[in-house]
Amino acid sequence: MALGVGIPQHNEQDQALSLFHARGMIVHLTATETLKSMIIINPQWLINAFGKIIRDRSLHRLDAGEFQHVGLDNDLILAFQKGVASRDLLDYLWSDEPVEFLIDLMKRTMLLSDWGYSNEPSYLIPSLLESGFDVDTVTDTGYKFIFDFSENFLPIGVFLRLVCLCVAHAVRSQENIHGLAEPVLFKNFLSIELESGFILYLREDARCQSIIVTLENEKHAALGLKIVQSMLVKLDADVMGSGLSWVTLLQNETNGGFIAEYDARQQNLAPWYTEEKHGSQKIQSQNINLDAFFDSLS
């Protein structure tokens, strides 16, 4: 097609595709070879494909009998109770679609991550979670920091994408460190062991327009802040068009109050900052693909 309109060079073809993608005329992503091989000229097709998986069951019900008939009734229950979709379920729902491409695309847009806590191939899709966590039962112990979006707003989906990135990081760690605890997941809460003994709690407070992060162990506080903040920056750049606006607040262990990140850094506020940590390497999160980003967290 490109040859027919006088664009014979591969670099010129890539530039043309990039321009059409930027103008919303097509969808063409290049993070992986699977994504690069597909050019979507009808974005509605993509919306319809995603809608087969991500749906409001109160409005768009699935026929439980159909899934029982094909032996996927337990898979369906698992998907909507725990947000974990088996590969068999995705193959069935996307029976006429390019499954590998759609999985890869959902990974890159942080709507899906590998789920390495079962023997069968499966994926976490947090937007399927229906149950909320009772915030009144949250423990008040640990080392906390807050991403405060209240000066603007916290868009729907940001928290769940952050959950995706945390789980993806833990699964990649699990390839080298066996026996990590399985995450506890709700639509507004995550408890996860990022690495062996590195336990983190993530909670969305929609009323206060904030995300609260708690770390169990003081020795993981500085690294936990760096990792989760880098994930949020990555999410903002790759998915939200760098349109998010937030203030990072760190808990002062002395009085229990919270101070702005800049002030905490200037004060070398423990356990978040010390003088020797000022020169520590910053995690690269922008202008790199997702795989390279996760490698930088290791």
mmCIF file with all atom_site columns, C-alpha atoms in Angstrom, residues 10 86 88 102 125 142 144 150 168 172 183 185 210 233 259:
data_model
loop_
_atom_site.group_PDB
_atom_site.id
_atom_site.type_symbol
_atom_site.label_atom_id
_atom_site.label_alt_id
_atom_site.label_comp_id
_atom_site.label_asym_id
_atom_site.label_entity_id
_atom_site.label_seq_id
_atom_site.pdbx_PDB_ins_code
_atom_site.Cartn_x
_atom_site.Cartn_y
_atom_site.Cartn_z
_atom_site.occupancy
_atom_site.B_iso_or_equiv
_atom_site.pdbx_formal_charge
_atom_site.auth_seq_id
_atom_site.auth_comp_id
_atom_site.auth_asym_id
_atom_site.auth_atom_id
_atom_site.pdbx_PDB_model_num
ATOM 1  C CA . HIS A 1 10  ? 10.763 1.851   5.678  1.00 0.00 ? 10  HIS A CA 1
ATOM 2  C CA . SER A 1 86  ? -7.474 -17.709 32.399 1.00 0.00 ? 86  SER A CA 1
ATOM 3  C CA . ASP A 1 88  ? -8.725 -20.430 28.064 1.00 0.00 ? 88  ASP A CA 1
ATOM 4  C CA . LEU A 1 102 ? -4.838 -7.978  22.258 1.00 0.00 ? 102 LEU A CA 1
ATOM 5  C CA . ILE A 1 125 ? -7.388 -7.625  34.758 1.00 0.00 ? 125 ILE A CA 1
ATOM 6  C CA . GLY A 1 142 ? 3.755  1.090   58.771 1.00 0.00 ? 142 GLY A CA 1
ATOM 7  C CA . LYS A 1 144 ? 3.252  5.797   54.625 1.00 0.00 ? 144 LYS A CA 1
ATOM 8  C CA . SER A 1 150 ? -6.961 16.755  45.279 1.00 0.00 ? 150 SER A CA 1
ATOM 9  C CA . ALA A 1 168 ? 3.769  -7.318  36.921 1.00 0.00 ? 168 ALA A CA 1
ATOM 10 C CA . ARG A 1 172 ? 8.945  -10.817 37.238 1.00 0.00 ? 172 ARG A CA 1
ATOM 11 C CA . PRO A 1 183 ? -1.622 -10.599 46.373 1.00 0.00 ? 183 PRO A CA 1
ATOM 12 C CA . LEU A 1 185 ? -6.936 -7.653  45.590 1.00 0.00 ? 185 LEU A CA 1
ATOM 13 C CA . SER A 1 210 ? -5.529 10.236  46.792 1.00 0.00 ? 210 SER A CA 1
ATOM 14 C CA . VAL A 1 233 ? 5.395  8.610   36.342 1.00 0.00 ? 233 VAL A CA 1
ATOM 15 C CA . ILE A 1 259 ? 5.199  16.879  54.561 1.00 0.00 ? 259 ILE A CA 1
#
